[in-house]
PDB file of C-alpha atoms in Angstrom:
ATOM      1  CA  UNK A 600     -18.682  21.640  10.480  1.00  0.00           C
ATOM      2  CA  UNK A 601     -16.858  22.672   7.360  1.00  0.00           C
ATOM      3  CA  UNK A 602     -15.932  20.432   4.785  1.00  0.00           C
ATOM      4  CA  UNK A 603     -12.302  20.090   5.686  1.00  0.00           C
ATOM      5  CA  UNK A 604     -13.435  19.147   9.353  1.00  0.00           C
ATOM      6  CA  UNK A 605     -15.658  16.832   7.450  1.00  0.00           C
ATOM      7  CA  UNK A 606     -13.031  15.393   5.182  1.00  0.00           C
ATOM      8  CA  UNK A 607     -10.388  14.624   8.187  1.00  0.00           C
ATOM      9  CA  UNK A 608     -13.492  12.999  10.133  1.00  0.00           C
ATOM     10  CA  UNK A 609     -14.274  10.687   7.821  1.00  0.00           C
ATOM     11  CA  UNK A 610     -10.734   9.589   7.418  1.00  0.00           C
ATOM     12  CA  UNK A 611      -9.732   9.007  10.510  1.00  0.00           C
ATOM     13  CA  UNK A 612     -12.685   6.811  10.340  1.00  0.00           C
ATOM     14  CA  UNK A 613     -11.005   4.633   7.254  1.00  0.00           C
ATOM     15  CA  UNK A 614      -7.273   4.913   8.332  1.00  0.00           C
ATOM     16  CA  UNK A 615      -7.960   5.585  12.033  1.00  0.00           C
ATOM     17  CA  UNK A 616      -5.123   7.323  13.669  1.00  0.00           C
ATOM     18  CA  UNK A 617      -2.157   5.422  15.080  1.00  0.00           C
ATOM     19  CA  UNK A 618      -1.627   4.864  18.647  1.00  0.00           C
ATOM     20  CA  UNK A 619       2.253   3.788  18.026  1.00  0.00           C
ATOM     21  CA  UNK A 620       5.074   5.240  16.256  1.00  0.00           C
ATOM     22  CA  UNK A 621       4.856   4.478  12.418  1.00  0.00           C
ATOM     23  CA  UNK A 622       8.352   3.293  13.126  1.00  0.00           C
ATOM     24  CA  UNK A 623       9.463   1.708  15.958  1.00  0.00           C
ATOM     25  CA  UNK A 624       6.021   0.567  16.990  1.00  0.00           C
ATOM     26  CA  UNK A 625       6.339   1.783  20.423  1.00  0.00           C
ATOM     27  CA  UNK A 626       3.652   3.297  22.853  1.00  0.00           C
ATOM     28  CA  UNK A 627       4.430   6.847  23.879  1.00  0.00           C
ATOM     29  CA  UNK A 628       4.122  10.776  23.113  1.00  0.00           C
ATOM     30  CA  UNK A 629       3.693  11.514  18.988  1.00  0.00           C
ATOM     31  CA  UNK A 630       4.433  13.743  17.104  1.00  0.00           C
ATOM     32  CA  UNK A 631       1.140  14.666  15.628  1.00  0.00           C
ATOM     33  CA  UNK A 632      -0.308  13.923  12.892  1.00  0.00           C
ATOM     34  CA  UNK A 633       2.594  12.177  11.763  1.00  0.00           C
ATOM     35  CA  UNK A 634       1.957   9.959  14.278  1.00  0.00           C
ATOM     36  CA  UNK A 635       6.149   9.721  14.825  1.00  0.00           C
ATOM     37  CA  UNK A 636       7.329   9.593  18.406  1.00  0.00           C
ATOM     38  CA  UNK A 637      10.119  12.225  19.623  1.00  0.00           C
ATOM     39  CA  UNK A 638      12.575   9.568  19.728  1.00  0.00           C
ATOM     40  CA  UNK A 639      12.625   8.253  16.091  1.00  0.00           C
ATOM     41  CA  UNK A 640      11.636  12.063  14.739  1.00  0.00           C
ATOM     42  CA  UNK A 641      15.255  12.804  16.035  1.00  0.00           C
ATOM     43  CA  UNK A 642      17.000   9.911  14.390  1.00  0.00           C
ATOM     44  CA  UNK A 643      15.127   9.349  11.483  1.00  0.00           C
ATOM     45  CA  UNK A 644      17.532   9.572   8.501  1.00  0.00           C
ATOM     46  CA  UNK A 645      16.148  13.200   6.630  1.00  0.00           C
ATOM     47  CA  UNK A 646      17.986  13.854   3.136  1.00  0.00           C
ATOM     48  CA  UNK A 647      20.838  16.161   4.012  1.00  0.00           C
ATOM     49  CA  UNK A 648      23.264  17.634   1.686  1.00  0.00           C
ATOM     50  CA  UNK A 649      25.438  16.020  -0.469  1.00  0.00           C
ATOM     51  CA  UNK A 650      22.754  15.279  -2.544  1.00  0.00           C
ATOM     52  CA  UNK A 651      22.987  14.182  -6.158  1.00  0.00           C
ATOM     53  CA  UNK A 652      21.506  17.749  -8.217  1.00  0.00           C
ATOM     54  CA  UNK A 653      19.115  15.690 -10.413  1.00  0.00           C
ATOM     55  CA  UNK A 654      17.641  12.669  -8.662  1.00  0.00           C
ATOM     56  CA  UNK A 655      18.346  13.932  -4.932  1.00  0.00           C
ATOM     57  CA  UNK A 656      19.773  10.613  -3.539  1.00  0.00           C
ATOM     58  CA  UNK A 657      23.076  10.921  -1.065  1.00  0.00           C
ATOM     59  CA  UNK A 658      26.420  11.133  -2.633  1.00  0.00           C
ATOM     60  CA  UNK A 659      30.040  10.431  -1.057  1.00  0.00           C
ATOM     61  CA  UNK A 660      31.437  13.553  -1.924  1.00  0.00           C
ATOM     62  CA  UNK A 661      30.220  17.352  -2.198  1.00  0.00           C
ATOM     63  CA  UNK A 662      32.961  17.537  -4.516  1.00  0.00           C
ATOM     64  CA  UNK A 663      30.529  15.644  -6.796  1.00  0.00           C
ATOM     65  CA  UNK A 664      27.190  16.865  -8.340  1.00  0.00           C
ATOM     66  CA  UNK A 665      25.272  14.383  -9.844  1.00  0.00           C
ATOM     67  CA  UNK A 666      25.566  10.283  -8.834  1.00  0.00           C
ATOM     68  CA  UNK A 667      26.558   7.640 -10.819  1.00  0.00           C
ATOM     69  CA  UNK A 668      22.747   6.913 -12.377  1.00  0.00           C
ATOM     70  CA  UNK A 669      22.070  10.453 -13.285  1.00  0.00           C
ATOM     71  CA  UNK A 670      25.948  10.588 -15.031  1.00  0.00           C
ATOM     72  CA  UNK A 671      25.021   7.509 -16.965  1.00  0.00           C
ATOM     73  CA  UNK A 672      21.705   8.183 -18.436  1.00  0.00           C
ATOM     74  CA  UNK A 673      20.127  11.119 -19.339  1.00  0.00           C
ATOM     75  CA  UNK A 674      16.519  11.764 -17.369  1.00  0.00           C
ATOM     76  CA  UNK A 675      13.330  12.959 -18.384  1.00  0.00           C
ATOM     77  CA  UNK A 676      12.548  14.824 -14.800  1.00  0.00           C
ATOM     78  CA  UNK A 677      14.036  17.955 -14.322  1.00  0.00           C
ATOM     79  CA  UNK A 678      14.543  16.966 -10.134  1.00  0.00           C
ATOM     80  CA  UNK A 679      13.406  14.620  -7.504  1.00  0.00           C
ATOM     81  CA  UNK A 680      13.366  15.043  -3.767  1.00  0.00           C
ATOM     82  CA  UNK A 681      12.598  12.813  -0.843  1.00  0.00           C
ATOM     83  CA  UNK A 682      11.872  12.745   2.564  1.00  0.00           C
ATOM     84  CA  UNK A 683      14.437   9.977   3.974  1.00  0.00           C
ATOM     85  CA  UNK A 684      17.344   7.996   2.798  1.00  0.00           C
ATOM     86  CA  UNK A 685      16.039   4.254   2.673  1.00  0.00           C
ATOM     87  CA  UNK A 686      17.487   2.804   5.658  1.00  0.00           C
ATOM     88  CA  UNK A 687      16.351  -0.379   7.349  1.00  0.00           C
ATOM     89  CA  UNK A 688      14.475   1.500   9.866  1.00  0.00           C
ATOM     90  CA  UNK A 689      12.872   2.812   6.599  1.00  0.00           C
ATOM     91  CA  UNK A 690      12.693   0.081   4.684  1.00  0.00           C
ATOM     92  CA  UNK A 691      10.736  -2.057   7.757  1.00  0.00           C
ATOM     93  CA  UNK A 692       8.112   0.503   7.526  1.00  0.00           C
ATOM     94  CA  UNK A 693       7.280   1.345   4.277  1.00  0.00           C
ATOM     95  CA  UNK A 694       7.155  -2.747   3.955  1.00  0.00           C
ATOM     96  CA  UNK A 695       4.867  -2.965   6.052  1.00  0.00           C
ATOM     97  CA  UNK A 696       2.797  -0.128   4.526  1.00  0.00           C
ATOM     98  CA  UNK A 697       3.549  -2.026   0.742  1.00  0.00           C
ATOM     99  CA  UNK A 698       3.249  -5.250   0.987  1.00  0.00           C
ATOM    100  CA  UNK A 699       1.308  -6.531   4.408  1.00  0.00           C
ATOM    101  CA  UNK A 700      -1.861  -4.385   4.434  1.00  0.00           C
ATOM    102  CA  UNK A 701      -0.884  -1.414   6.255  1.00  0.00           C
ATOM    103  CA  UNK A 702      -2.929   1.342   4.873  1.00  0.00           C
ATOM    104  CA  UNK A 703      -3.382   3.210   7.834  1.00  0.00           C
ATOM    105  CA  UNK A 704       0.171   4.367   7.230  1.00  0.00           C
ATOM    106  CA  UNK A 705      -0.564   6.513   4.045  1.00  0.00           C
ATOM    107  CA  UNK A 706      -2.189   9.567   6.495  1.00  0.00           C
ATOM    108  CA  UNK A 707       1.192   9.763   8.481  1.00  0.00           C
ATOM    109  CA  UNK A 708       3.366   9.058   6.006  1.00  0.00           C
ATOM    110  CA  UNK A 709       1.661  11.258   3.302  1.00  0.00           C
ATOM    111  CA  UNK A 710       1.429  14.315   5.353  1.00  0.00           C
ATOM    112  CA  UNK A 711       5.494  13.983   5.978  1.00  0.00           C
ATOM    113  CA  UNK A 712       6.132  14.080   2.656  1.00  0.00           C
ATOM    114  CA  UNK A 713       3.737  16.905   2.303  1.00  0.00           C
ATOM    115  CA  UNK A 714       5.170  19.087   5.180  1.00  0.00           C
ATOM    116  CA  UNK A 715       9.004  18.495   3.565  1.00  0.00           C
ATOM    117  CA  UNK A 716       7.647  19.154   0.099  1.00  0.00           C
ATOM    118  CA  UNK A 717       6.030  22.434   0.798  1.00  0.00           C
ATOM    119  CA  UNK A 718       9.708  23.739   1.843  1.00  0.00           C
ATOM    120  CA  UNK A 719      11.507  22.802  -1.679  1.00  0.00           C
ATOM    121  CA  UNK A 720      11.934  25.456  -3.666  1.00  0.00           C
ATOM    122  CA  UNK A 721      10.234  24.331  -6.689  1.00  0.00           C
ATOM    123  CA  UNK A 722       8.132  25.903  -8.883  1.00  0.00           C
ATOM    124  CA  UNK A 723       4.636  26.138  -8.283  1.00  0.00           C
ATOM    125  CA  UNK A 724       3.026  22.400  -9.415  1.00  0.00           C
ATOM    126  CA  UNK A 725       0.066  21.992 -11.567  1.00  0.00           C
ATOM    127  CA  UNK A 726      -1.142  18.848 -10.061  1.00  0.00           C
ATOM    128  CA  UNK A 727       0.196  15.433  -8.809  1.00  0.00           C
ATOM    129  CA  UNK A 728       0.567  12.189 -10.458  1.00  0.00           C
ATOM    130  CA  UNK A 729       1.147   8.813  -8.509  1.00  0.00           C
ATOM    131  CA  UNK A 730       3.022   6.300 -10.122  1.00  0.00           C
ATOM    132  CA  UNK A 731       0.233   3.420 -11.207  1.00  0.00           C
ATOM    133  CA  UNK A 732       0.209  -0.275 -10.882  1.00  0.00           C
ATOM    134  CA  UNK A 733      -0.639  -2.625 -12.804  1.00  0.00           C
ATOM    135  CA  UNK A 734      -3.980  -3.784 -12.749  1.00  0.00           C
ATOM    136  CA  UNK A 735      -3.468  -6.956 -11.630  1.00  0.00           C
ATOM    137  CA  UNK A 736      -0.692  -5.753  -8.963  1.00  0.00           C
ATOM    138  CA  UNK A 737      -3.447  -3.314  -7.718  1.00  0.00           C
ATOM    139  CA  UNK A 738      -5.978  -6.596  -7.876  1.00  0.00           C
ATOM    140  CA  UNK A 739      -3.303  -8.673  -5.492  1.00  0.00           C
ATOM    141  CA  UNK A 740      -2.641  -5.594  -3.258  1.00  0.00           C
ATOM    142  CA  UNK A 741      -5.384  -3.595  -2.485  1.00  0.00           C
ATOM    143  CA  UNK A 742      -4.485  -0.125  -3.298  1.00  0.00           C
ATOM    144  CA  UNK A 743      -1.891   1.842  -4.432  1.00  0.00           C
ATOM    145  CA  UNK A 744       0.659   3.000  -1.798  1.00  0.00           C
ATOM    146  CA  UNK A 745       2.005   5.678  -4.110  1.00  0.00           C
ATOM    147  CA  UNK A 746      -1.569   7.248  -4.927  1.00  0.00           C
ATOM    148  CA  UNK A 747      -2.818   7.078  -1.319  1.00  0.00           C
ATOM    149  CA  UNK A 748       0.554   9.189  -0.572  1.00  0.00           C
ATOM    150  CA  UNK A 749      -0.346  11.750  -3.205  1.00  0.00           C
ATOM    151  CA  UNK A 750      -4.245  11.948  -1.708  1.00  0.00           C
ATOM    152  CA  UNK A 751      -2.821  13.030   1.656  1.00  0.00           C
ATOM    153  CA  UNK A 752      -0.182  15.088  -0.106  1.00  0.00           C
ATOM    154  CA  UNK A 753      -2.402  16.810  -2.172  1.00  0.00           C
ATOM    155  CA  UNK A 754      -5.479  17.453   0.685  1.00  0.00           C
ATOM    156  CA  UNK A 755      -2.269  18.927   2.402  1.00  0.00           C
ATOM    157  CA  UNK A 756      -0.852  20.562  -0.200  1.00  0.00           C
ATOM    158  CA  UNK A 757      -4.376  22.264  -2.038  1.00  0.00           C
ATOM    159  CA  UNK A 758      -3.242  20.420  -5.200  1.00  0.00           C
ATOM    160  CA  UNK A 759      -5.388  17.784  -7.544  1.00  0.00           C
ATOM    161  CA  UNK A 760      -4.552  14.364  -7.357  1.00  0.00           C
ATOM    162  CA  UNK A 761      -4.774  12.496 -10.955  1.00  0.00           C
ATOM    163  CA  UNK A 762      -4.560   9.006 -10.123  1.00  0.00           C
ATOM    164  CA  UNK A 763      -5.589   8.400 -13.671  1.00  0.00           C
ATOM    165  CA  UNK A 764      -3.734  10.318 -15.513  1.00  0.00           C
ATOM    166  CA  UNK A 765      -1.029   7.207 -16.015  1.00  0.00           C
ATOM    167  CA  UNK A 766      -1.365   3.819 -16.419  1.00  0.00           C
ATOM    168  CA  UNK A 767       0.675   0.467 -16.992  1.00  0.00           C
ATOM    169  CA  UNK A 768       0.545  -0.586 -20.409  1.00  0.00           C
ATOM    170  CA  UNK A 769       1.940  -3.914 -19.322  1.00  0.00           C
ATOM    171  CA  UNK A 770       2.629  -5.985 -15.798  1.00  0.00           C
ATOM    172  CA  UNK A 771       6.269  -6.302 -15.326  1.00  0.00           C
ATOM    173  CA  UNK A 772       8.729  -7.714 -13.179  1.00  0.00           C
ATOM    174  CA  UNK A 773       9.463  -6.299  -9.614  1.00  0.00           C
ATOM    175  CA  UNK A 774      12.421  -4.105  -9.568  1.00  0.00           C
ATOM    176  CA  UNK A 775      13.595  -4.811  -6.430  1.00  0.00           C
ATOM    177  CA  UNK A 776      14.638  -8.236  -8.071  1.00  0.00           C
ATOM    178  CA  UNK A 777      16.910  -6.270 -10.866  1.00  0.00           C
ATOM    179  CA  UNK A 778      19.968  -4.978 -11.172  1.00  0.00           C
ATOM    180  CA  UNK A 779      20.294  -0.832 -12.979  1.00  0.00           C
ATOM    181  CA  UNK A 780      20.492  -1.934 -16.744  1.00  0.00           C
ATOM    182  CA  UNK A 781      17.714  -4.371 -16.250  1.00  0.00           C
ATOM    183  CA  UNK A 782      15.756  -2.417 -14.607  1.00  0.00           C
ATOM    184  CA  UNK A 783      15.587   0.146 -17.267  1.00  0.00           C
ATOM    185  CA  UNK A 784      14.947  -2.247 -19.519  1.00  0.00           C
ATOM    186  CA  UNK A 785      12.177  -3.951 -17.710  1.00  0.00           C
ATOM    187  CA  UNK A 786      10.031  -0.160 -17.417  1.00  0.00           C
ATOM    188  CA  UNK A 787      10.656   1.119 -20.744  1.00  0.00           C
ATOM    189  CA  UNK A 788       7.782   2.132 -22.099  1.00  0.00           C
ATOM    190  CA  UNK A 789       5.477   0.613 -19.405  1.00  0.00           C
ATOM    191  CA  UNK A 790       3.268   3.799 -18.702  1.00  0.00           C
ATOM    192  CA  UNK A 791       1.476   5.645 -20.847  1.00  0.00           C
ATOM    193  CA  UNK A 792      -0.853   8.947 -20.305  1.00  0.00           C
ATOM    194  CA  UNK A 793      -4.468   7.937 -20.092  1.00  0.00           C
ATOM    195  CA  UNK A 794      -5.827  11.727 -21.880  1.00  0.00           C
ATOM    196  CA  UNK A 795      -3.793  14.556 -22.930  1.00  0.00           C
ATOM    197  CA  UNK A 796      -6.399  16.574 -20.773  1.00  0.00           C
ATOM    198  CA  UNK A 797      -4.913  15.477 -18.042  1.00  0.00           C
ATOM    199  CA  UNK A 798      -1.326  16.227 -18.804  1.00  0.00           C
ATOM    200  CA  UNK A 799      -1.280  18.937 -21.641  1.00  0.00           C
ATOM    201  CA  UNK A 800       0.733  22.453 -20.398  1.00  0.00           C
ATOM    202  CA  UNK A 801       1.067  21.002 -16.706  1.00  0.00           C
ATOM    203  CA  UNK A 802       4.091  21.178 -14.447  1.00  0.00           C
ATOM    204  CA  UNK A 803       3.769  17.775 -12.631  1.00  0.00           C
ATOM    205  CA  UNK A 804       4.564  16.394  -9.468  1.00  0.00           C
ATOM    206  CA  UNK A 805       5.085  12.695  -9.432  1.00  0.00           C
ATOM    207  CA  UNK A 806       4.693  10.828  -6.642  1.00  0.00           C
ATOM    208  CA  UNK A 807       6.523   7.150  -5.448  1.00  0.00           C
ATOM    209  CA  UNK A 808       6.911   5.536  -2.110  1.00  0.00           C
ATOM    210  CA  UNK A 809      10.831   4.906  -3.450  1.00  0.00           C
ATOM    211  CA  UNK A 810      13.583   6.745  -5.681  1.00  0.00           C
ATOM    212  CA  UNK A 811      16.782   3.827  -6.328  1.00  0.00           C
ATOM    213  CA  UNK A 812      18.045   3.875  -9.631  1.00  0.00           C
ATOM    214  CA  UNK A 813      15.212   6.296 -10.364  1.00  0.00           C
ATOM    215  CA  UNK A 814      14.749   4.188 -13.813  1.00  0.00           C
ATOM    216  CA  UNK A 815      10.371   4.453 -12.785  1.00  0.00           C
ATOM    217  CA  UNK A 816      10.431   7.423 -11.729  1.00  0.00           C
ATOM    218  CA  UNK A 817      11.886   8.234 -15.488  1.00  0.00           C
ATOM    219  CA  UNK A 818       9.901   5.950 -17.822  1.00  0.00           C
ATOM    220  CA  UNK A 819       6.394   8.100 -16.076  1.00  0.00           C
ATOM    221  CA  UNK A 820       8.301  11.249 -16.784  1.00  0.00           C
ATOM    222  CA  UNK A 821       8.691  10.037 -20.537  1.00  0.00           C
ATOM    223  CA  UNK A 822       5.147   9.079 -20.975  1.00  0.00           C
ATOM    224  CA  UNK A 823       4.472  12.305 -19.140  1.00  0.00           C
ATOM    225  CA  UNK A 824       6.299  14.486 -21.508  1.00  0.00           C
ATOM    226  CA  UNK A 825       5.085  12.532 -24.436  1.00  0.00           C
ATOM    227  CA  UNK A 826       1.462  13.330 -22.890  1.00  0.00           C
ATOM    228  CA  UNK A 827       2.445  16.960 -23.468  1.00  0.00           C
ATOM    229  CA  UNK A 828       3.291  17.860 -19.910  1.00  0.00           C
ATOM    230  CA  UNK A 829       5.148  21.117 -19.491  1.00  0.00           C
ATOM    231  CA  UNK A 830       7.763  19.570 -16.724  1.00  0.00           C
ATOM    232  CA  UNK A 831       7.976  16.545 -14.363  1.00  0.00           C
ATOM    233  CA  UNK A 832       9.285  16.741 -10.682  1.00  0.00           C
ATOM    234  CA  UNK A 833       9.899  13.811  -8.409  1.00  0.00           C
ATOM    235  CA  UNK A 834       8.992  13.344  -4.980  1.00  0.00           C
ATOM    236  CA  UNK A 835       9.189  10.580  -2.887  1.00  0.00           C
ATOM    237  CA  UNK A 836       8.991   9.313   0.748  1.00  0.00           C
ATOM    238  CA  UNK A 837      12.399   7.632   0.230  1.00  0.00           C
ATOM    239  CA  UNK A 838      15.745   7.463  -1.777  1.00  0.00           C
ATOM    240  CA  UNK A 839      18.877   5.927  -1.980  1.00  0.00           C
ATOM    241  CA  UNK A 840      20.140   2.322  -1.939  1.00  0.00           C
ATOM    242  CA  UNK A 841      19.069   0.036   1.246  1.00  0.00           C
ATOM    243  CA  UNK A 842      22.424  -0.337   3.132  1.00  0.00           C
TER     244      UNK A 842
END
């Protein structure tokens, strides 16, 4: 047994494999090892052109280029990119995987994201960086949905994971609860680089669960930068606004 074979055993041992679809929760033939029956792997919402050229979320118009986010404030990535527009067949299951114990989910769900991220064109990324929470968030939760993503993605991918390489500097409110301006103003300056060793010369691939506004996704990218990375990309399992 090689240590690959090794790796997989033990976690399908942890986060044992799913017997249902990860999103309608329905008994049947999967699509393996996303563990995504035919059904919903035909109707699930994929990011398809128009796409906003910065942040990737769904425009209105091809006429247009960027949305209205990226057109208002300047951003510290260079792109992002996700797997799904956040729907409420979305939505329903990365709650679940968020906020009511799910785990399990982070195998399926992080090897999506890997096999849609491997087909950007992109340049080549140094490592990947999951977007922390605060300690006492992670205390309340259990573990990091964004950083058990980027393990998958990265044991995928061949990449490093740094799940250290970031950290809150301060708890702050949920975002969900904001509106655009406020939440901008909630994350400034939340994050902050842990060790320039970490950071220094690297092209970087962060990693959330969710792109909206995208104003997390740029306050890591600032601390990033200020950490001496080279360049930050974006990647997440979804984007957009719920609808």
């Amino acid at each position: 047994m090689n240590w690959r074979t090794l790796i997989e055993d033990v976690c399908d041992i942890i986060y044992p494999p799913a017997n249902k679809c990860i999103f309608c929760n329905q008994e049947g033939k999967l699509i393996v090892p996303y563990s995504i029956c035919e059904h919903c792997w035909d109707t699930l919402p994929f990011t398809k052109p128009p796409l906003c050229d910065i942040c990737g979320k769904p425009i209105d118009s091809a006429k247009l280029r960027i949305c209205c986010d990226c057109a208002k404030y300047s951003r510290s990535f260079v792109k992002a990119g996700a797997v799904l527009e956040y729907m409420p067949s979305v939505h329903e299951t990365i709650y679940r995987y968020k906020y009511k114990g799910h785990s399990e989910l982070a195998k399926p769900l992080g090897l999506l994201m890997a096999h849609v991220a491997s087909r950007i064109a992109w340049p080549d990324m140094d490592v990947l960086v999951p977007v922390p929470l605060h300690y006492e968030r992670l205390r309340q939760r259990g573990y990091n949905q964004s950083a058990l993503l980027a393990r998958y993605m990265g044991y995928e991918l061949n990449l490093p994971v740094l799940d250290k390489a970031l950290y809150r500097c301060r708890d702050t409110k949920a975002q969900a609860t904001l509106d655009r301006a406020e939440r901008r103003a909630n994350i400034a300056g939340a994050f902050a680089v842990s060790n320039l060793k970490y950071t220094e010369g690297k092209t970087i691939m962060l990693i959330d669960d969710i792109l909206t506004t995208g104003a997390t996704a740029d306050a890591c990218a600032q601390a990033l930068l200020g950490g001496g990375a080279k360049a930050v990309y974006v990647f997440t399992l979804a984007t957009g606004v719920l609808k």
